[in-house]
PDB file of C-alpha atoms in Angstrom:
ATOM      1  CA  UNK W   1     -10.651  20.627   1.852  1.00  0.00           C
ATOM      2  CA  UNK W   2     -13.476  18.156   2.450  1.00  0.00           C
ATOM      3  CA  UNK W   3     -15.612  16.660  -0.299  1.00  0.00           C
ATOM      4  CA  UNK W   4     -18.650  18.831   0.507  1.00  0.00           C
ATOM      5  CA  UNK W   5     -16.605  22.024   0.071  1.00  0.00           C
ATOM      6  CA  UNK W   6     -15.171  20.748  -3.212  1.00  0.00           C
ATOM      7  CA  UNK W   7     -18.636  19.878  -4.541  1.00  0.00           C
ATOM      8  CA  UNK W   8     -20.029  23.239  -3.387  1.00  0.00           C
ATOM      9  CA  UNK W   9     -17.185  24.998  -5.196  1.00  0.00           C
ATOM     10  CA  UNK W  10     -17.896  23.067  -8.403  1.00  0.00           C
ATOM     11  CA  UNK W  11     -21.642  23.651  -8.106  1.00  0.00           C
ATOM     12  CA  UNK W  12     -20.956  27.363  -7.685  1.00  0.00           C
ATOM     13  CA  UNK W  13     -18.974  27.367 -10.925  1.00  0.00           C
ATOM     14  CA  UNK W  14     -21.649  25.594 -12.960  1.00  0.00           C
ATOM     15  CA  UNK W  15     -24.943  26.902 -11.579  1.00  0.00           C
ATOM     16  CA  UNK W  16     -27.308  27.511 -14.498  1.00  0.00           C
ATOM     17  CA  UNK W  17     -31.051  27.929 -15.011  1.00  0.00           C
ATOM     18  CA  UNK W  18     -30.741  26.802 -18.629  1.00  0.00           C
ATOM     19  CA  UNK W  19     -31.863  23.212 -19.339  1.00  0.00           C
ATOM     20  CA  UNK W  20     -29.228  22.897 -22.077  1.00  0.00           C
ATOM     21  CA  UNK W  21     -26.260  24.067 -20.041  1.00  0.00           C
ATOM     22  CA  UNK W  22     -22.939  22.264 -20.302  1.00  0.00           C
ATOM     23  CA  UNK W  23     -19.840  22.530 -18.122  1.00  0.00           C
ATOM     24  CA  UNK W  24     -16.721  20.423 -18.616  1.00  0.00           C
ATOM     25  CA  UNK W  25     -14.600  19.543 -15.584  1.00  0.00           C
ATOM     26  CA  UNK W  26     -11.232  17.752 -15.659  1.00  0.00           C
ATOM     27  CA  UNK W  27      -9.963  15.770 -12.666  1.00  0.00           C
ATOM     28  CA  UNK W  28      -6.316  14.748 -13.032  1.00  0.00           C
ATOM     29  CA  UNK W  29      -3.958  13.071 -10.584  1.00  0.00           C
ATOM     30  CA  UNK W  30      -1.707  10.060 -10.131  1.00  0.00           C
ATOM     31  CA  UNK W  31      -2.982   6.490 -10.038  1.00  0.00           C
ATOM     32  CA  UNK W  32      -4.924   5.710  -6.849  1.00  0.00           C
ATOM     33  CA  UNK W  33      -5.116   9.368  -5.796  1.00  0.00           C
ATOM     34  CA  UNK W  34      -8.926   9.459  -5.584  1.00  0.00           C
ATOM     35  CA  UNK W  35      -9.837  10.843  -9.023  1.00  0.00           C
ATOM     36  CA  UNK W  36     -12.600   8.320  -9.691  1.00  0.00           C
ATOM     37  CA  UNK W  37     -14.023   8.759  -6.196  1.00  0.00           C
ATOM     38  CA  UNK W  38     -14.104  12.545  -6.536  1.00  0.00           C
ATOM     39  CA  UNK W  39     -15.659  12.254 -10.009  1.00  0.00           C
ATOM     40  CA  UNK W  40     -18.327   9.803  -8.801  1.00  0.00           C
ATOM     41  CA  UNK W  41     -19.268  11.869  -5.733  1.00  0.00           C
ATOM     42  CA  UNK W  42     -19.384  15.077  -7.760  1.00  0.00           C
ATOM     43  CA  UNK W  43     -21.471  13.415 -10.469  1.00  0.00           C
ATOM     44  CA  UNK W  44     -23.958  12.109  -7.882  1.00  0.00           C
ATOM     45  CA  UNK W  45     -24.454  15.648  -6.565  1.00  0.00           C
ATOM     46  CA  UNK W  46     -25.363  17.154  -9.955  1.00  0.00           C
ATOM     47  CA  UNK W  47     -28.687  16.243 -11.574  1.00  0.00           C
ATOM     48  CA  UNK W  48     -27.358  16.119 -15.150  1.00  0.00           C
ATOM     49  CA  UNK W  49     -23.859  14.661 -15.266  1.00  0.00           C
ATOM     50  CA  UNK W  50     -21.676  12.198 -17.148  1.00  0.00           C
ATOM     51  CA  UNK W  51     -18.164  10.882 -16.605  1.00  0.00           C
ATOM     52  CA  UNK W  52     -15.591  10.214 -19.312  1.00  0.00           C
ATOM     53  CA  UNK W  53     -12.876   7.966 -17.851  1.00  0.00           C
ATOM     54  CA  UNK W  54      -9.446   8.314 -19.451  1.00  0.00           C
ATOM     55  CA  UNK W  55      -8.946   4.632 -18.514  1.00  0.00           C
ATOM     56  CA  UNK W  56     -11.588   3.813 -21.156  1.00  0.00           C
ATOM     57  CA  UNK W  57      -8.997   4.902 -23.731  1.00  0.00           C
ATOM     58  CA  UNK W  58      -6.247   2.532 -22.591  1.00  0.00           C
ATOM     59  CA  UNK W  59      -4.570   0.813 -25.531  1.00  0.00           C
ATOM     60  CA  UNK W  60      -4.858  -2.933 -26.027  1.00  0.00           C
ATOM     61  CA  UNK W  61      -1.759  -5.045 -25.382  1.00  0.00           C
ATOM     62  CA  UNK W  62      -1.232  -5.289 -29.145  1.00  0.00           C
ATOM     63  CA  UNK W  63      -1.252  -1.496 -29.424  1.00  0.00           C
ATOM     64  CA  UNK W  64       1.006  -1.108 -26.374  1.00  0.00           C
ATOM     65  CA  UNK W  65       3.540  -3.710 -27.435  1.00  0.00           C
ATOM     66  CA  UNK W  66       7.058  -2.399 -26.820  1.00  0.00           C
ATOM     67  CA  UNK W  67       5.755   0.986 -25.652  1.00  0.00           C
ATOM     68  CA  UNK W  68       5.792   0.731 -21.868  1.00  0.00           C
ATOM     69  CA  UNK W  69       9.303   0.885 -20.494  1.00  0.00           C
ATOM     70  CA  UNK W  70      10.946   3.011 -17.859  1.00  0.00           C
ATOM     71  CA  UNK W  71      11.774   5.395 -20.704  1.00  0.00           C
ATOM     72  CA  UNK W  72       8.082   5.607 -21.600  1.00  0.00           C
ATOM     73  CA  UNK W  73       6.829   8.888 -22.952  1.00  0.00           C
ATOM     74  CA  UNK W  74       4.012   9.847 -20.632  1.00  0.00           C
ATOM     75  CA  UNK W  75       0.610   8.739 -21.793  1.00  0.00           C
ATOM     76  CA  UNK W  76       1.778   6.325 -24.487  1.00  0.00           C
ATOM     77  CA  UNK W  77      -0.307   3.534 -22.959  1.00  0.00           C
ATOM     78  CA  UNK W  78      -3.433   5.610 -23.576  1.00  0.00           C
ATOM     79  CA  UNK W  79      -4.985   6.436 -26.924  1.00  0.00           C
ATOM     80  CA  UNK W  80      -5.278  10.144 -26.215  1.00  0.00           C
ATOM     81  CA  UNK W  81      -5.877  10.912 -29.878  1.00  0.00           C
ATOM     82  CA  UNK W  82      -8.976   8.682 -29.750  1.00  0.00           C
ATOM     83  CA  UNK W  83     -10.031  10.478 -26.550  1.00  0.00           C
ATOM     84  CA  UNK W  84      -9.844  13.770 -28.439  1.00  0.00           C
ATOM     85  CA  UNK W  85     -11.512  12.563 -31.634  1.00  0.00           C
ATOM     86  CA  UNK W  86     -14.299  10.453 -30.142  1.00  0.00           C
ATOM     87  CA  UNK W  87     -15.050  12.274 -26.873  1.00  0.00           C
ATOM     88  CA  UNK W  88     -13.555  15.724 -26.371  1.00  0.00           C
ATOM     89  CA  UNK W  89     -14.000  17.151 -29.883  1.00  0.00           C
ATOM     90  CA  UNK W  90     -17.683  16.150 -30.226  1.00  0.00           C
ATOM     91  CA  UNK W  91     -18.470  17.415 -26.717  1.00  0.00           C
ATOM     92  CA  UNK W  92     -16.744  20.733 -27.472  1.00  0.00           C
ATOM     93  CA  UNK W  93     -18.960  21.024 -30.564  1.00  0.00           C
ATOM     94  CA  UNK W  94     -22.018  20.207 -28.408  1.00  0.00           C
ATOM     95  CA  UNK W  95     -22.518  16.886 -30.181  1.00  0.00           C
ATOM     96  CA  UNK W  96     -22.929  13.421 -28.681  1.00  0.00           C
ATOM     97  CA  UNK W  97     -19.719  11.535 -28.018  1.00  0.00           C
ATOM     98  CA  UNK W  98     -19.736   7.831 -28.961  1.00  0.00           C
ATOM     99  CA  UNK W  99     -16.786   5.621 -28.118  1.00  0.00           C
ATOM    100  CA  UNK W 100     -15.863   2.074 -27.186  1.00  0.00           C
ATOM    101  CA  UNK W 101     -14.450   1.499 -23.724  1.00  0.00           C
ATOM    102  CA  UNK W 102     -11.357  -0.543 -22.968  1.00  0.00           C
ATOM    103  CA  UNK W 103     -12.221  -3.733 -21.066  1.00  0.00           C
ATOM    104  CA  UNK W 104      -9.367  -4.543 -18.664  1.00  0.00           C
ATOM    105  CA  UNK W 105     -10.509  -8.162 -18.206  1.00  0.00           C
ATOM    106  CA  UNK W 106     -10.458  -9.181 -21.870  1.00  0.00           C
ATOM    107  CA  UNK W 107      -7.877  -6.603 -23.101  1.00  0.00           C
ATOM    108  CA  UNK W 108      -9.971  -5.165 -25.903  1.00  0.00           C
ATOM    109  CA  UNK W 109     -12.480  -2.465 -26.708  1.00  0.00           C
ATOM    110  CA  UNK W 110     -16.010  -3.603 -25.900  1.00  0.00           C
ATOM    111  CA  UNK W 111     -18.989  -1.555 -24.697  1.00  0.00           C
ATOM    112  CA  UNK W 112     -20.050   1.622 -26.460  1.00  0.00           C
ATOM    113  CA  UNK W 113     -20.561   4.714 -24.301  1.00  0.00           C
ATOM    114  CA  UNK W 114     -22.645   7.662 -25.393  1.00  0.00           C
ATOM    115  CA  UNK W 115     -22.153  11.007 -23.669  1.00  0.00           C
ATOM    116  CA  UNK W 116     -24.734  13.691 -24.365  1.00  0.00           C
ATOM    117  CA  UNK W 117     -23.413  17.273 -24.480  1.00  0.00           C
ATOM    118  CA  UNK W 118     -25.532  18.575 -21.598  1.00  0.00           C
ATOM    119  CA  UNK W 119     -24.994  19.094 -17.886  1.00  0.00           C
ATOM    120  CA  UNK W 120     -21.741  18.473 -16.071  1.00  0.00           C
ATOM    121  CA  UNK W 121     -19.267  16.412 -18.072  1.00  0.00           C
ATOM    122  CA  UNK W 122     -16.362  15.174 -15.986  1.00  0.00           C
ATOM    123  CA  UNK W 123     -13.209  13.975 -17.730  1.00  0.00           C
ATOM    124  CA  UNK W 124     -11.432  11.930 -15.090  1.00  0.00           C
ATOM    125  CA  UNK W 125      -8.006  10.370 -15.320  1.00  0.00           C
ATOM    126  CA  UNK W 126      -4.278  10.669 -15.410  1.00  0.00           C
ATOM    127  CA  UNK W 127      -3.053  12.749 -18.365  1.00  0.00           C
ATOM    128  CA  UNK W 128      -6.366  14.625 -18.633  1.00  0.00           C
ATOM    129  CA  UNK W 129      -4.483  17.885 -18.001  1.00  0.00           C
ATOM    130  CA  UNK W 130      -1.910  17.416 -20.725  1.00  0.00           C
ATOM    131  CA  UNK W 131      -1.206  20.730 -22.400  1.00  0.00           C
ATOM    132  CA  UNK W 132      -2.884  19.633 -25.639  1.00  0.00           C
ATOM    133  CA  UNK W 133      -6.140  18.807 -23.790  1.00  0.00           C
ATOM    134  CA  UNK W 134      -6.548  21.780 -21.470  1.00  0.00           C
ATOM    135  CA  UNK W 135      -8.626  23.982 -23.777  1.00  0.00           C
ATOM    136  CA  UNK W 136     -11.469  21.448 -23.648  1.00  0.00           C
ATOM    137  CA  UNK W 137     -12.266  22.201 -19.994  1.00  0.00           C
ATOM    138  CA  UNK W 138     -14.146  24.925 -18.137  1.00  0.00           C
ATOM    139  CA  UNK W 139     -12.552  24.016 -14.793  1.00  0.00           C
ATOM    140  CA  UNK W 140      -9.516  21.884 -13.960  1.00  0.00           C
ATOM    141  CA  UNK W 141      -8.702  20.025 -10.732  1.00  0.00           C
ATOM    142  CA  UNK W 142      -5.357  18.374 -10.029  1.00  0.00           C
ATOM    143  CA  UNK W 143      -4.961  15.911  -7.148  1.00  0.00           C
ATOM    144  CA  UNK W 144      -1.368  16.006  -5.912  1.00  0.00           C
ATOM    145  CA  UNK W 145      -1.452  13.128  -3.466  1.00  0.00           C
ATOM    146  CA  UNK W 146       1.960  11.934  -2.207  1.00  0.00           C
ATOM    147  CA  UNK W 147       3.367   8.651  -3.509  1.00  0.00           C
ATOM    148  CA  UNK W 148       2.990   6.695  -0.238  1.00  0.00           C
ATOM    149  CA  UNK W 149      -0.837   6.902   0.091  1.00  0.00           C
ATOM    150  CA  UNK W 150      -1.186   6.065  -3.614  1.00  0.00           C
ATOM    151  CA  UNK W 151       1.128   3.084  -3.195  1.00  0.00           C
ATOM    152  CA  UNK W 152      -0.897   1.850  -0.202  1.00  0.00           C
ATOM    153  CA  UNK W 153      -4.114   2.071  -2.245  1.00  0.00           C
ATOM    154  CA  UNK W 154      -2.528   0.177  -5.147  1.00  0.00           C
ATOM    155  CA  UNK W 155      -1.334  -2.536  -2.734  1.00  0.00           C
ATOM    156  CA  UNK W 156      -4.851  -2.792  -1.280  1.00  0.00           C
ATOM    157  CA  UNK W 157      -6.304  -3.115  -4.778  1.00  0.00           C
ATOM    158  CA  UNK W 158      -3.718  -5.826  -5.468  1.00  0.00           C
ATOM    159  CA  UNK W 159      -4.829  -7.718  -2.344  1.00  0.00           C
ATOM    160  CA  UNK W 160      -8.459  -7.789  -3.489  1.00  0.00           C
ATOM    161  CA  UNK W 161      -7.554  -8.737  -7.054  1.00  0.00           C
ATOM    162  CA  UNK W 162      -8.229  -5.465  -8.887  1.00  0.00           C
ATOM    163  CA  UNK W 163      -4.746  -3.976  -8.998  1.00  0.00           C
ATOM    164  CA  UNK W 164      -1.328  -4.641 -10.388  1.00  0.00           C
ATOM    165  CA  UNK W 165       1.366  -3.340  -8.072  1.00  0.00           C
ATOM    166  CA  UNK W 166       4.228  -4.591 -10.241  1.00  0.00           C
ATOM    167  CA  UNK W 167       3.032  -2.623 -13.279  1.00  0.00           C
ATOM    168  CA  UNK W 168       2.253   0.424 -11.135  1.00  0.00           C
ATOM    169  CA  UNK W 169       5.733   0.458  -9.596  1.00  0.00           C
ATOM    170  CA  UNK W 170       7.712  -0.306 -12.754  1.00  0.00           C
ATOM    171  CA  UNK W 171       5.659   1.305 -15.519  1.00  0.00           C
ATOM    172  CA  UNK W 172       2.691   3.468 -14.537  1.00  0.00           C
ATOM    173  CA  UNK W 173       4.224   5.512 -11.698  1.00  0.00           C
ATOM    174  CA  UNK W 174       7.470   6.329 -13.577  1.00  0.00           C
ATOM    175  CA  UNK W 175       5.411   7.468 -16.593  1.00  0.00           C
ATOM    176  CA  UNK W 176       3.196   9.569 -14.310  1.00  0.00           C
ATOM    177  CA  UNK W 177       6.251  11.174 -12.703  1.00  0.00           C
ATOM    178  CA  UNK W 178       7.596  11.976 -16.161  1.00  0.00           C
ATOM    179  CA  UNK W 179       4.230  13.534 -17.047  1.00  0.00           C
ATOM    180  CA  UNK W 180       4.387  15.794 -13.985  1.00  0.00           C
ATOM    181  CA  UNK W 181       7.983  16.766 -14.728  1.00  0.00           C
ATOM    182  CA  UNK W 182       7.369  17.585 -18.403  1.00  0.00           C
ATOM    183  CA  UNK W 183       3.801  18.914 -18.332  1.00  0.00           C
ATOM    184  CA  UNK W 184       3.407  20.304 -14.783  1.00  0.00           C
ATOM    185  CA  UNK W 185      -0.375  19.736 -14.716  1.00  0.00           C
ATOM    186  CA  UNK W 186      -0.777  21.363 -11.305  1.00  0.00           C
ATOM    187  CA  UNK W 187       0.433  24.650 -12.740  1.00  0.00           C
ATOM    188  CA  UNK W 188      -2.534  24.899 -15.117  1.00  0.00           C
ATOM    189  CA  UNK W 189      -5.172  23.623 -12.668  1.00  0.00           C
ATOM    190  CA  UNK W 190      -7.815  25.949 -11.260  1.00  0.00           C
ATOM    191  CA  UNK W 191      -7.753  23.948  -8.027  1.00  0.00           C
ATOM    192  CA  UNK W 192      -4.948  21.767  -6.630  1.00  0.00           C
ATOM    193  CA  UNK W 193      -5.757  19.354  -3.801  1.00  0.00           C
ATOM    194  CA  UNK W 194      -3.219  17.379  -1.802  1.00  0.00           C
ATOM    195  CA  UNK W 195      -5.999  15.336  -0.247  1.00  0.00           C
ATOM    196  CA  UNK W 196      -9.737  15.423   0.206  1.00  0.00           C
ATOM    197  CA  UNK W 197     -12.272  13.788   2.487  1.00  0.00           C
TER     198      UNK W 197
END
């Protein structure tokens, strides 16, 4: 399915003549599967839209200490409770969400993001379709991109200095595979894509 068809499908789900409408969309998938790209392109096509990145809720190295191993419980590197309390719960109550974002360069929470509860709100990131988060969304998309294309994208990011292949291979990907095995996010998605573009 190409990006135009995906956006048309989403627009068809959220069409509203009400200025105060709100529609919450989740985009889940493995690292480097195209979640952020799909979220950005979808957001650009909708007049009122905001994106909540699950990556903004990554834990600091102090918080993650001794958590990431090959036996990692999926999502432990992310503060998903903070995602719920500071973003998803307020949005569900039609209140503004205010939260600090994780800064990958300095390994701490820095900028404050404010998400108004109007328009299309996209929650984009791995673990966004965990069973305990699914009731927050009006529509759920799961990208099920094979490992090889994701690995190639991570390697390309590594080459330009914005990736970390070692961590992806040894920590992130095994945790993501565990997430799929235990939570089966594709099973609860309204739309599953193996690729787009």
